[in-house]
CSV table of C-alpha atoms in Angstrom, one decimal:
chain,number,residue,atom,x,y,z
A,1,MET,CA,27.5,-15.1,-2.6
A,2,LEU,CA,26.4,-12.5,-4.0
A,3,LEU,CA,23.6,-15.2,-5.8
A,4,ILE,CA,23.0,-16.2,-1.7
A,5,CYS,CA,22.5,-12.1,-0.7
A,6,ALA,CA,20.2,-11.9,-3.6
A,7,VAL,CA,17.9,-14.5,-3.1
A,8,LEU,CA,18.2,-13.5,0.7
A,9,ILE,CA,17.1,-9.8,-0.4
A,10,VAL,CA,14.2,-11.1,-2.8
A,11,SER,CA,12.7,-13.4,-0.2
A,12,VAL,CA,12.8,-10.7,2.3
A,13,LEU,CA,10.9,-8.3,0.6
A,14,THR,CA,8.7,-10.5,-0.9
A,15,SER,CA,7.6,-12.7,1.5
A,16,GLY,CA,4.2,-14.2,1.1
A,17,CYS,CA,5.2,-17.9,0.4
A,18,THR,CA,3.4,-21.3,2.9
A,19,PHE,CA,4.8,-21.2,6.1
A,20,LYS,CA,4.9,-23.6,9.1
A,21,VAL,CA,4.5,-22.0,12.6
A,22,GLY,CA,7.4,-22.5,15.2
A,23,ASN,CA,7.7,-22.7,18.8
A,24,THR,CA,6.1,-20.1,21.1
A,25,THR,CA,5.8,-19.3,24.7
A,26,THR,CA,2.9,-16.3,25.6
A,27,SER,CA,2.9,-13.6,28.2
A,28,ALA,CA,0.3,-10.9,28.6
A,29,THR,CA,2.0,-8.3,26.2
A,30,SER,CA,4.4,-10.0,23.9
A,31,THR,CA,5.1,-13.5,22.9
A,32,THR,CA,8.5,-15.4,22.6
A,33,TYR,CA,9.2,-17.0,19.5
A,34,THR,CA,12.3,-19.3,19.2
A,35,SER,CA,12.9,-20.5,15.9
A,36,THR,CA,14.2,-24.0,14.8
A,37,GLN,CA,17.2,-22.2,13.1
A,38,GLY,CA,18.2,-21.0,16.3
A,39,PHE,CA,17.4,-18.1,17.6
A,40,SER,CA,14.9,-16.5,19.7
A,41,ILE,CA,12.6,-13.2,19.3
A,42,THR,CA,10.0,-11.2,21.7
A,43,TYR,CA,7.4,-9.9,19.5
A,44,PRO,CA,4.1,-7.7,20.6
A,45,SER,CA,1.1,-10.3,20.9
A,46,ASP,CA,-1.3,-8.4,19.0
A,47,TRP,CA,1.5,-8.7,15.6
A,48,GLY,CA,1.0,-12.3,13.7
A,49,LYS,CA,1.8,-15.7,14.4
A,50,PRO,CA,5.5,-15.9,13.2
A,51,GLN,CA,5.8,-17.8,9.6
A,52,GLU,CA,8.5,-20.1,9.4
A,53,LEU,CA,9.8,-21.2,6.2
A,54,GLU,CA,12.0,-24.4,5.9
A,55,ASP,CA,15.0,-21.9,4.6
A,56,GLY,CA,15.4,-19.7,7.2
A,57,PHE,CA,13.4,-17.2,7.0
A,58,VAL,CA,10.7,-16.4,9.5
A,59,GLY,CA,8.2,-13.5,8.6
A,60,PHE,CA,6.4,-11.1,11.4
A,61,ALA,CA,3.3,-9.4,10.4
A,62,THR,CA,2.1,-6.2,11.9
A,63,PRO,CA,-1.2,-5.6,13.7
A,64,THR,CA,-2.2,-4.1,10.1
A,65,LYS,CA,-2.2,-7.6,8.7
A,66,ASN,CA,-0.9,-5.7,5.6
A,67,GLU,CA,1.6,-8.0,3.4
A,68,SER,CA,4.2,-5.7,3.2
A,69,GLU,CA,4.5,-4.3,6.7
A,70,ASN,CA,6.0,-7.1,8.5
A,71,LEU,CA,9.2,-8.3,10.2
A,72,ASN,CA,11.3,-11.1,8.8
A,73,VAL,CA,14.5,-12.5,10.2
A,74,GLN,CA,16.8,-14.5,8.0
A,75,VAL,CA,19.2,-17.1,8.3
A,76,VAL,CA,22.1,-17.8,5.9
A,77,ASN,CA,24.5,-20.4,6.0
A,78,LEU,CA,27.9,-18.6,5.1
A,79,SER,CA,31.3,-20.0,3.6
A,80,ALA,CA,34.2,-19.9,5.7
A,81,SER,CA,35.9,-16.9,4.3
A,82,ASP,CA,32.6,-14.7,5.1
A,83,THR,CA,32.6,-12.4,7.9
A,84,LEU,CA,30.5,-9.3,9.1
A,85,GLU,CA,32.1,-6.6,6.3
A,86,THR,CA,31.6,-8.6,3.7
A,87,VAL,CA,27.9,-9.9,4.0
A,88,LYS,CA,27.6,-5.9,4.9
A,89,GLU,CA,29.1,-5.4,1.2
A,90,ASP,CA,26.5,-7.9,-0.9
A,91,VAL,CA,23.6,-6.5,1.7
A,92,ILE,CA,24.1,-3.4,0.7
A,93,SER,CA,24.8,-3.7,-3.1
A,94,ASN,CA,21.9,-5.8,-3.3
A,95,ALA,CA,19.8,-3.2,-1.9
A,96,GLN,CA,21.2,-0.6,-4.1
A,97,GLY,CA,20.1,-2.8,-6.7
A,98,TYR,CA,16.3,-1.7,-6.2
A,99,ASP,CA,14.9,1.5,-8.1
A,100,ASP,CA,14.8,4.6,-6.3
A,101,PHE,CA,17.1,3.3,-3.8
A,102,ASN,CA,18.4,6.1,-1.3
A,103,GLU,CA,20.3,5.4,2.1
A,104,ILE,CA,18.7,7.7,4.4
A,105,MET,CA,21.1,6.3,7.3
A,106,ALA,CA,23.8,3.5,8.0
A,107,HIS,CA,26.9,2.6,10.9
A,108,ASN,CA,27.8,-0.1,13.0
A,109,THR,CA,25.7,-1.6,16.0
A,110,THR,CA,25.3,-4.8,18.1
A,111,LEU,CA,23.0,-7.4,17.4
A,112,ALA,CA,22.3,-10.3,20.9
A,113,GLY,CA,25.4,-8.9,21.5
A,114,LEU,CA,27.8,-8.8,19.0
A,115,PRO,CA,28.9,-6.7,16.2
A,116,ALA,CA,26.7,-5.8,13.7
A,117,TYR,CA,25.9,-3.4,11.1
A,118,LYS,CA,22.3,-1.4,10.5
A,119,ILE,CA,20.9,0.1,7.4
A,120,VAL,CA,17.5,2.6,6.8
A,121,PHE,CA,16.7,3.1,3.2
A,122,THR,CA,13.4,3.5,1.3
A,123,ALA,CA,13.6,2.1,-2.4
A,124,THR,CA,10.9,1.3,-5.2
A,125,THR,CA,10.2,-2.8,-5.2
A,126,ASP,CA,10.0,-4.7,-8.5
A,127,ASP,CA,6.1,-4.6,-8.5
A,128,GLY,CA,6.1,-0.4,-8.3
A,129,ASP,CA,5.3,-0.5,-4.1
A,130,GLN,CA,7.4,2.5,-2.4
A,131,LEU,CA,9.3,0.7,0.3
A,132,LYS,CA,11.2,1.8,3.5
A,133,ALA,CA,13.2,-0.6,5.6
A,134,LEU,CA,15.6,-1.4,8.5
A,135,GLN,CA,17.7,-4.2,8.0
A,136,THR,CA,19.8,-5.5,11.1
A,137,TRP,CA,22.6,-7.9,11.0
A,138,THR,CA,25.4,-9.6,12.5
A,139,VAL,CA,27.8,-13.1,12.1
A,140,LYS,CA,28.1,-16.1,14.2
A,141,ASP,CA,29.3,-19.0,13.4
A,142,GLY,CA,29.3,-19.1,9.8
A,143,LYS,CA,26.0,-18.0,9.5
A,144,ALA,CA,24.4,-14.3,8.9
A,145,TYR,CA,21.1,-13.4,10.7
A,146,ILE,CA,19.4,-10.7,8.9
A,147,ILE,CA,16.8,-8.6,10.5
A,148,THR,CA,14.3,-6.6,8.4
A,149,TYR,CA,11.2,-4.2,9.0
A,150,GLN,CA,9.5,-3.1,6.4
A,151,GLY,CA,6.9,-1.0,5.5
A,152,ALA,CA,5.3,1.5,2.9
A,153,PRO,CA,6.7,5.2,4.1
A,154,SER,CA,3.3,6.5,5.1
A,155,ASN,CA,3.3,3.4,7.7
A,156,TYR,CA,6.9,2.6,8.7
A,157,ASP,CA,6.9,5.2,11.9
A,158,LYS,CA,4.1,3.3,13.2
A,159,HIS,CA,5.3,0.2,14.0
A,160,LEU,CA,9.0,1.3,14.2
A,161,SER,CA,8.9,1.6,18.0
A,162,ALA,CA,7.6,-2.4,18.0
A,163,ALA,CA,9.8,-3.5,15.3
A,164,GLN,CA,13.6,-2.3,17.1
A,165,LYS,CA,12.1,-3.7,21.0
A,166,MET,CA,11.9,-6.9,18.5
A,167,ILE,CA,15.1,-6.0,17.1
A,168,ASP,CA,16.6,-5.7,20.7
A,169,SER,CA,15.2,-8.7,22.6
A,170,PHE,CA,17.2,-10.8,19.3
A,171,GLN,CA,19.2,-13.5,20.1
A,172,ILE,CA,21.1,-16.8,19.5
A,173,ASN,CA,20.6,-19.5,21.3
């Protein structure tokens, strides 16, 4: 399980691979994306089109188009014994592995109407870049749904409101 979470954290924090685009529905100010991984999320129309990897990872670029500023959704298949608490322990443990990790806030919350957990932290990536991240996750039907919003600490607040609206719109289909 730790290996899965380590791969998950690394893939979320270092996205930038070749992607394929999923289904989208557009309205005047937002777009609803429906993933092949069984979830939907509404995002601002001025954000980049979602990019979906075959391993269940979907990335949304902020309007700045800065690679390090984005919101990502990861869907991970879990073992039968995994729970929200075991995923919480693994995700937080992996985040704590980054240099200069500093937990700003962590607490229980809800995601898609389900019990969830949320953490906000700063850290230094393996590339030496400063990072501020918000991660929210839940577990349903043997899958973990992990949403990460991240950016440079100086730009993090600029898109936080839009990112929170995206997180609030998240639904498991």
